[in-house]
CSV table of C-alpha atoms and ligand atoms in Angstrom, one decimal:
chain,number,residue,atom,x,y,z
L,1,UNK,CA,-18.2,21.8,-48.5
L,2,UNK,CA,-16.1,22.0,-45.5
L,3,UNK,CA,-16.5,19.5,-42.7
L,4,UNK,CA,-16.0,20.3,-39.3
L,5,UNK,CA,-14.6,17.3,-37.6
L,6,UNK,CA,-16.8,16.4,-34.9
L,7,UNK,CA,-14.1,15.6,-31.8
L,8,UNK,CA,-16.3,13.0,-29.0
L,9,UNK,CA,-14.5,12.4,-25.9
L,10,UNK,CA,-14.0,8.6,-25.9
L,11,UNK,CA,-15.0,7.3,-22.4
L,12,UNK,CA,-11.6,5.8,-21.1
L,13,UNK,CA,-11.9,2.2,-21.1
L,14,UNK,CA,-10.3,0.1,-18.2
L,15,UNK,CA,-7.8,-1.1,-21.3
L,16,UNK,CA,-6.5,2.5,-21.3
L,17,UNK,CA,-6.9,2.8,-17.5
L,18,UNK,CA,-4.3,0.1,-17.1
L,19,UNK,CA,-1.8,1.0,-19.9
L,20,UNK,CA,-1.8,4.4,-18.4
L,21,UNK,CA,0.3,2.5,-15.6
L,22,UNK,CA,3.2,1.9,-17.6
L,23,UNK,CA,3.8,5.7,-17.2
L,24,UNK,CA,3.9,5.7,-13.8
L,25,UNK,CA,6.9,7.7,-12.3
L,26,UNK,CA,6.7,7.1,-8.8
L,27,UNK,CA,5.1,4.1,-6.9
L,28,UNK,CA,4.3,2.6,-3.3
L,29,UNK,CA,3.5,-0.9,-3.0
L,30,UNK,CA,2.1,-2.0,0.5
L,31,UNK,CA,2.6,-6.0,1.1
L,32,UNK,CA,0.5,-7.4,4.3
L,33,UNK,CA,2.2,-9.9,7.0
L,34,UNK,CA,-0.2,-12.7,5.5
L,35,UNK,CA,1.2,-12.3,2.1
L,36,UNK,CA,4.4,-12.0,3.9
L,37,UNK,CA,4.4,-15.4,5.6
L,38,UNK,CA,3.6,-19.0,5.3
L,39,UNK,CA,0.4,-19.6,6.1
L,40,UNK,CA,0.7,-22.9,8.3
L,41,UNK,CA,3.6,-21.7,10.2
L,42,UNK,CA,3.6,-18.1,10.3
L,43,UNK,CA,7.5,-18.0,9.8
L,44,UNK,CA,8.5,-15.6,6.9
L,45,UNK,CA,8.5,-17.0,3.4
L,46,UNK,CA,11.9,-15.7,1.8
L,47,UNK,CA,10.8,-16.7,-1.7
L,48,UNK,CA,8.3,-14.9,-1.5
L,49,UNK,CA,10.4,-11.9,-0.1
L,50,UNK,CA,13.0,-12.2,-2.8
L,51,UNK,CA,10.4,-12.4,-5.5
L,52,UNK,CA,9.1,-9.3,-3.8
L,53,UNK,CA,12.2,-7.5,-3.7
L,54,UNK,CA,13.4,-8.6,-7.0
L,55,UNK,CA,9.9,-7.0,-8.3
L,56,UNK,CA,11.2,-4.0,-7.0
L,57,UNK,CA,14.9,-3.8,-7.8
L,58,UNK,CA,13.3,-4.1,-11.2
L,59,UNK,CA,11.0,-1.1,-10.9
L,60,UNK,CA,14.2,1.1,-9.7
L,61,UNK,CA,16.5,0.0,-12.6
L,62,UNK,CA,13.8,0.9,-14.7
L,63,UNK,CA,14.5,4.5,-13.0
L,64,UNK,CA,11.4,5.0,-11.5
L,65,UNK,CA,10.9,5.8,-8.0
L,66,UNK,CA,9.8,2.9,-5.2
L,67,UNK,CA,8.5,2.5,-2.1
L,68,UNK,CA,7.5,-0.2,0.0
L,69,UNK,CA,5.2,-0.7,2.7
L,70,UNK,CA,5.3,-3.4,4.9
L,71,UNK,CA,4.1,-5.0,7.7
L,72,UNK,CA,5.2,-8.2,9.5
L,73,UNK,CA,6.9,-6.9,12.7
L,74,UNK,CA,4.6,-8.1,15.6
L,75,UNK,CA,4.3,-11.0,13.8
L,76,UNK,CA,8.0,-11.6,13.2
L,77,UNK,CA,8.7,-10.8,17.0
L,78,UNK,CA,5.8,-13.5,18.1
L,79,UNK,CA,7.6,-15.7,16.5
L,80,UNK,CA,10.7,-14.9,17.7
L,81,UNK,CA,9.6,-14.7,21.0
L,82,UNK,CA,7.6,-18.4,20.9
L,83,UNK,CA,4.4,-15.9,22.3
L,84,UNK,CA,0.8,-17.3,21.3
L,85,UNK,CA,-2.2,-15.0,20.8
L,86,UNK,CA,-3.7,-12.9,22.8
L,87,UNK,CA,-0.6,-10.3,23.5
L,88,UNK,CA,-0.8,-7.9,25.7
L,89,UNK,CA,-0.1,-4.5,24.2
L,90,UNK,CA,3.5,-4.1,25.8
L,91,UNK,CA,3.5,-7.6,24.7
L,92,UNK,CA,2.6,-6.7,21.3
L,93,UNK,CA,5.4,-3.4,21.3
L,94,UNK,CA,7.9,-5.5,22.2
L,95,UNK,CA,7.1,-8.1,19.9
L,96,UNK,CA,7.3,-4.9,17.2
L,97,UNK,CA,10.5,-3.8,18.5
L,98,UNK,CA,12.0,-7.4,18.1
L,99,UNK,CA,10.0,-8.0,14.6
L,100,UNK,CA,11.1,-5.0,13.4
L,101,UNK,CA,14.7,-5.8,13.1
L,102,UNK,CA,14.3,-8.9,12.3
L,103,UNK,CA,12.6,-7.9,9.4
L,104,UNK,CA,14.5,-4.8,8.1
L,105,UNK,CA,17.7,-7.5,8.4
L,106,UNK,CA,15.9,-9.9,6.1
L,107,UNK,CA,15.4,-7.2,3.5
L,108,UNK,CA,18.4,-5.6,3.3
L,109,UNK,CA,19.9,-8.6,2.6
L,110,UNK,CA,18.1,-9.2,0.1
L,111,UNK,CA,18.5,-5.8,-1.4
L,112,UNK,CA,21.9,-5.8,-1.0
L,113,UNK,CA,21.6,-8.5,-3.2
L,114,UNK,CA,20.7,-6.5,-5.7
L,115,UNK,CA,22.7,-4.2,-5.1
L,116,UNK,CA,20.0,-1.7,-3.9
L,117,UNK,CA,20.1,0.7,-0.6
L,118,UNK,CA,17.5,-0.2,1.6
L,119,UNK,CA,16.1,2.6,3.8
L,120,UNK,CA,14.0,2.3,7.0
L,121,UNK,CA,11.0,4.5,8.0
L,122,UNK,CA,8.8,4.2,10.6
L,123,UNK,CA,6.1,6.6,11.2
L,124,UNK,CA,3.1,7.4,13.7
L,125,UNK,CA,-0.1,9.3,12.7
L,126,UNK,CA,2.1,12.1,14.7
L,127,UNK,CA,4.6,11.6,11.7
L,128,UNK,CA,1.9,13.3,9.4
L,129,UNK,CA,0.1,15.6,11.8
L,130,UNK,CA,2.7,17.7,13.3
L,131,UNK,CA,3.4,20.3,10.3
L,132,UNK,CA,7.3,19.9,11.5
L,133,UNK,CA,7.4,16.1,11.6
L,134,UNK,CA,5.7,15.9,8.4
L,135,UNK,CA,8.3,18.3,6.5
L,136,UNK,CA,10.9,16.1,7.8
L,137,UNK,CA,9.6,13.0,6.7
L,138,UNK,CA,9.0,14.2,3.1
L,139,UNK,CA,12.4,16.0,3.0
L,140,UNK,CA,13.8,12.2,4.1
L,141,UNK,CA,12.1,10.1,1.3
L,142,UNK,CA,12.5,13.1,-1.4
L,143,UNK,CA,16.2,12.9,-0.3
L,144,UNK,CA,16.6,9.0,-0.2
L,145,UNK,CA,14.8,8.9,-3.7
L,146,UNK,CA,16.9,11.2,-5.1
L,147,UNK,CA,19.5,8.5,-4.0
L,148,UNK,CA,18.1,5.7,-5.5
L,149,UNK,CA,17.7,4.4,-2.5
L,150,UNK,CA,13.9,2.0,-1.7
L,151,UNK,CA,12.5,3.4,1.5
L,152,UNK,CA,10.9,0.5,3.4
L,153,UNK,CA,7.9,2.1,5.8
L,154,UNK,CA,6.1,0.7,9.1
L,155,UNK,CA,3.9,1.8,11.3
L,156,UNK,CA,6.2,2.7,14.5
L,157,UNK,CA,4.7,-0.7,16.4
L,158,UNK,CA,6.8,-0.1,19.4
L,159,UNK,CA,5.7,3.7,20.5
L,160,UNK,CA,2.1,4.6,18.6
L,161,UNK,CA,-0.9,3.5,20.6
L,162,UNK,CA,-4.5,4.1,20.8
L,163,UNK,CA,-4.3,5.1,23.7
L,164,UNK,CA,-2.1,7.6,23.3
L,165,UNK,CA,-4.0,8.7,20.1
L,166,UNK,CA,-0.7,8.5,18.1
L,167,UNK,CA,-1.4,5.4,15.9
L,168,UNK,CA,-2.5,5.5,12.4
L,169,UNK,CA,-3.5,1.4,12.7
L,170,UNK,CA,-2.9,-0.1,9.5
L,171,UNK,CA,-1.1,-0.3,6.8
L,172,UNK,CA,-3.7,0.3,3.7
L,173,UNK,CA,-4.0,4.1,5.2
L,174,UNK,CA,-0.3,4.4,6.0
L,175,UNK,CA,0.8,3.3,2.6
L,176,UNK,CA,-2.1,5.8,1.2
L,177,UNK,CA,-0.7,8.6,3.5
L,178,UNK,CA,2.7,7.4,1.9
L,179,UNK,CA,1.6,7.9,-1.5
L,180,UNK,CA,-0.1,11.7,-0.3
L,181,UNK,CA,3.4,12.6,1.2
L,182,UNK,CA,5.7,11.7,-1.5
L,183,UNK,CA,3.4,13.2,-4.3
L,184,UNK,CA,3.6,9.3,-5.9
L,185,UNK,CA,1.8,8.3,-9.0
L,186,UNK,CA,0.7,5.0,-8.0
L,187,UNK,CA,-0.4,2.9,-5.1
L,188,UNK,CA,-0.8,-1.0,-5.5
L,189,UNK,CA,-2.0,-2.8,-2.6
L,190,UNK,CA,-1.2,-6.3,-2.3
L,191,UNK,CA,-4.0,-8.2,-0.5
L,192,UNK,CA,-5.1,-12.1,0.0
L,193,UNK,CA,-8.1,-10.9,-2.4
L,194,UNK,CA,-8.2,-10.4,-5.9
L,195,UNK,CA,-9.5,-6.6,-5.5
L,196,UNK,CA,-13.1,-5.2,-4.8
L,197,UNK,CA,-16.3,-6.9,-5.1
L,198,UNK,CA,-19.6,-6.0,-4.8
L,199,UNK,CA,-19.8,-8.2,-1.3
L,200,UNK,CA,-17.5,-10.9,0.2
L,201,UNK,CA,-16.8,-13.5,-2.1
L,202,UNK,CA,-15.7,-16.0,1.0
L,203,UNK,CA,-19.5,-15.7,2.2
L,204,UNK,CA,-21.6,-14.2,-1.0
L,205,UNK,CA,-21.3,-16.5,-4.2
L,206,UNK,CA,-23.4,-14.0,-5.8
L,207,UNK,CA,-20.3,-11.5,-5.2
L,208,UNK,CA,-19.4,-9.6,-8.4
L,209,UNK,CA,-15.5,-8.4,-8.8
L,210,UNK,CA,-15.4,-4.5,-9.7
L,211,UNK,CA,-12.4,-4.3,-12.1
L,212,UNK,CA,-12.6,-0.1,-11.9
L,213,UNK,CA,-13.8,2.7,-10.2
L,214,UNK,CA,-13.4,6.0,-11.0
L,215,UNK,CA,-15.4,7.6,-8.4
L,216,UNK,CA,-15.7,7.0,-4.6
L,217,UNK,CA,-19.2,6.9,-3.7
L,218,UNK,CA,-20.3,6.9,-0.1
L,219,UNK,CA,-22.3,3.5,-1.1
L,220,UNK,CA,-19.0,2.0,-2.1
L,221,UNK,CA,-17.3,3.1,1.2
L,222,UNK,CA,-19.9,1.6,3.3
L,223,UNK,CA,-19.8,-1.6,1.3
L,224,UNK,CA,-16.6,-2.2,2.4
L,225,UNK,CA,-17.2,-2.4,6.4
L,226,UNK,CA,-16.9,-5.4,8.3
L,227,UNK,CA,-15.1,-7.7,5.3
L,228,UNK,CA,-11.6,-8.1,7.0
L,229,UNK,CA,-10.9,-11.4,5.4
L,230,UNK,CA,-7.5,-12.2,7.1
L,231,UNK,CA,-6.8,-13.2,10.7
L,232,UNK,CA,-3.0,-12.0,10.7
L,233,UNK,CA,-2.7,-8.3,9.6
L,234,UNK,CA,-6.1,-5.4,10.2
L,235,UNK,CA,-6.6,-4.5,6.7
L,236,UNK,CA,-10.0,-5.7,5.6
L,237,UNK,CA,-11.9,-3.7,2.6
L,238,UNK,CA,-12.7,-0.7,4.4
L,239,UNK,CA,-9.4,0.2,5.6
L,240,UNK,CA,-8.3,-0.3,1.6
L,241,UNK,CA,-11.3,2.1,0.7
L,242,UNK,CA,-10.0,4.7,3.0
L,243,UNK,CA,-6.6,4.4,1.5
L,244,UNK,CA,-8.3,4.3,-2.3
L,245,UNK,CA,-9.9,7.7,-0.9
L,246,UNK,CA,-6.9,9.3,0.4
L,247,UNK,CA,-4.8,7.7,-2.4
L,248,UNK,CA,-6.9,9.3,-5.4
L,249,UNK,CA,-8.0,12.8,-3.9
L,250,UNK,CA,-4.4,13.3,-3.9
L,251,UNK,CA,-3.7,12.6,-7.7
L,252,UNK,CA,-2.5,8.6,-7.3
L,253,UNK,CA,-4.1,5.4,-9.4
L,254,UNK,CA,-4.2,2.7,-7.3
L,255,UNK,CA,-5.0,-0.8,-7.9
L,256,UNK,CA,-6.0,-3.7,-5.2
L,257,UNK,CA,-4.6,-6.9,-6.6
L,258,UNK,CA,-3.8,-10.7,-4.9
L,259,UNK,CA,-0.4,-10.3,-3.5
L,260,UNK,CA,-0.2,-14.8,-3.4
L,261,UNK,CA,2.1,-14.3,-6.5
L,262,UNK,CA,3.9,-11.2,-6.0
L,263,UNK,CA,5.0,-11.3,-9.5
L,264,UNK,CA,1.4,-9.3,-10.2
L,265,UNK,CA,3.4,-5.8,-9.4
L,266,UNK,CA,5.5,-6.1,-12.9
L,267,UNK,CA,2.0,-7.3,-14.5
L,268,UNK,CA,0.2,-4.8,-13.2
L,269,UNK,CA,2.9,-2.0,-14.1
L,270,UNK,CA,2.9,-3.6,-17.5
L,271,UNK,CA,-1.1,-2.9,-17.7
L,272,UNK,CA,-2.2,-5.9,-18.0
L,273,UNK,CA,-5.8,-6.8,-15.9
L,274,UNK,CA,-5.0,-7.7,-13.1
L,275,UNK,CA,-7.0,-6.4,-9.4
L,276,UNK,CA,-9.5,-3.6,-9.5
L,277,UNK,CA,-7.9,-0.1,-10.8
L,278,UNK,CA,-9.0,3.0,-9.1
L,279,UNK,CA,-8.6,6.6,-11.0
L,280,UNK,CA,-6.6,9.1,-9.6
L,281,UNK,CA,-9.3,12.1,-9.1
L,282,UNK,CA,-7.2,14.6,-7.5
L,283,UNK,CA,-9.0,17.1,-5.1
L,284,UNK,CA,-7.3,20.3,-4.3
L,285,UNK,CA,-9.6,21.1,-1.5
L,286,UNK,CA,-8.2,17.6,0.1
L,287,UNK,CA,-6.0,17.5,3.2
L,288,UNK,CA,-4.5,14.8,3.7
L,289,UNK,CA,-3.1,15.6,7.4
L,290,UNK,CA,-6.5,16.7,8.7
L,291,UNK,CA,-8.6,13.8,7.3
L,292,UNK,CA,-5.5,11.3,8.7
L,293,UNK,CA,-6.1,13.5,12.1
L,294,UNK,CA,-9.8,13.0,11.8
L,295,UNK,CA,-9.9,9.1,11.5
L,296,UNK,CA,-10.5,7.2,14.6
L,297,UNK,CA,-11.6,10.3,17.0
E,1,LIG,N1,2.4,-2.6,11.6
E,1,LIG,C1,1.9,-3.9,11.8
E,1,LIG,C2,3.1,-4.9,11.8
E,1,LIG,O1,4.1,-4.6,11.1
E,1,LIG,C3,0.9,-4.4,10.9
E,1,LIG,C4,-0.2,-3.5,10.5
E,1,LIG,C5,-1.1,-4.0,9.4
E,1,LIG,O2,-0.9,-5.2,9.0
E,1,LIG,O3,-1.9,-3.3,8.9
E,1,LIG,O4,3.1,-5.9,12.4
């Protein structure tokens, strides 16, 4: 008697979610100014940078394709300038424009360490918009990946504004807009959290860690209003959802893990548990330049 082999399909567990990382061909990793900086001072913390950068060296010589998001400019110009909270919003460009070199001077040192090329990009919500601006930008990082180089992307601090409707206003979506642009396969967000939970664990004991999600439920989005954790940076949980949303619908993992030890990017690319995962679920009918000029209108 023949048998017919009865084929299941195996539910993926979170254990094969994660080692599907290991395969991962090209990523974006966004770091936040308060991962960026110590905590009492608000000066940068270069361990913590060269650990980053190392991380990401590391990823390149493994011939994979990196990109960094990061943000620390106004605060890096604040500093500079000795300015205390509240800034105007010149106050606040300026400080950008100041920060931002600062910054980009820091880690090209560092990467030059390495002996990497460091690239900077700044963009605007006009960046990804305008049809033109966004062809450009994508020609750019496909070019300076096909370099080797490690592009290293802001928001453009010093021009975008609300007011002039040009500002995409944090870095979670920008580093999701990223990931959309460049076609990349992963996204890993580094926040002072150790990923999604079911409420905020700061004020909710009862607040259970979600270590996957594999589909975006409007529930889940609405969860994650009003939980910005952090007092330097604007990324609380529902700016990350938003860039889980736009991250997945256009074919990227992406995982939200505690950037305090940076050394959790190797981990994580390794696939071991670390941060909640979130399955790519790519949606052909998704635009990422008309939901990007959507948000905040
Ligand atoms: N682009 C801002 C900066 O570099 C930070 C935005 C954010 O933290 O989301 O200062």
């Amino acid at each position: 008697m023949a048998y017919d082999r009865i084929h299941t399909l195996e539910e993926e567990t979170v254990d094969d979610l994660r080692a599907n990382l290991k395969d991962k061909k090209r990523v974006v990793v966004k770091i936040g100014s308060s991962s960026l900086q110590h905590m009492e001072t608000g000066d940068l913390d270069y361990t913590k940078m060269d650990i980053l950068v190392r991380e990401l060296c590391n990823i390149r010589n493994q011939g994979k394709d990196v990109i960094l998001v990061t943000s620390g400019a106004i605060g890096c110009g604040r500093k500079a300038l000795h300015l205390k909270p509240p800034l105007t919003l010149a106050q606040k460009q300026a400080c950008a424009a100041i920060g931002q070199a600062r910054l980009m001077t820091t880690y090209q040192r560092i990467f030059s360490e390495y002996s990497h090329q460091a690239a900077q990009i700044l963009m605007t919500r006009h960046t990804i918009v305008s049809d033109l601006n966004r062809r450009n930008a994508q020609n750019t990082f496909h070019e300076l990946l096909r370099m080797e180089a490690i592009p290293i992307v802001n928001e453009n601090d010093t021009t975008s504004t609300f007011e002039v409707e040009d500002v995409i206003g944090d870095n979670d979506t920008l580093s999701a807009l990223v990931t959309a642009l460049t076609g990349a396969d992963l996204l890993i967000l580094l926040s002072d959290i150790n990923g999604l939970y079911t409420d905020d664990p700061r004020q909710n004991a009862d607040a259970k860690f979600i270590e996957r999600v594999d589909t975006l439920t409007d529930e889940l989005i609405s969860m994650g209003k009003d939980t910005t954790g952090s007092s330097v940076g604007t990324g609380g949980m529902e700016t990350k959802l938003t860039a889980a949303k736009i991250a997945t619908y256009s074919g990227a993992d992406m995982v939200i893990a505690n950037g305090a030890d940076v050394r959790v990017i190797h981990r994580i690319m390794e696939g071991r548990n670390y941060g909640t995962i979130f399955k790519a679920n790519k949606n052909e009918n998704f635009d990422f330049a008309q939901f990007v000029d959507e948000l905040h209108k």
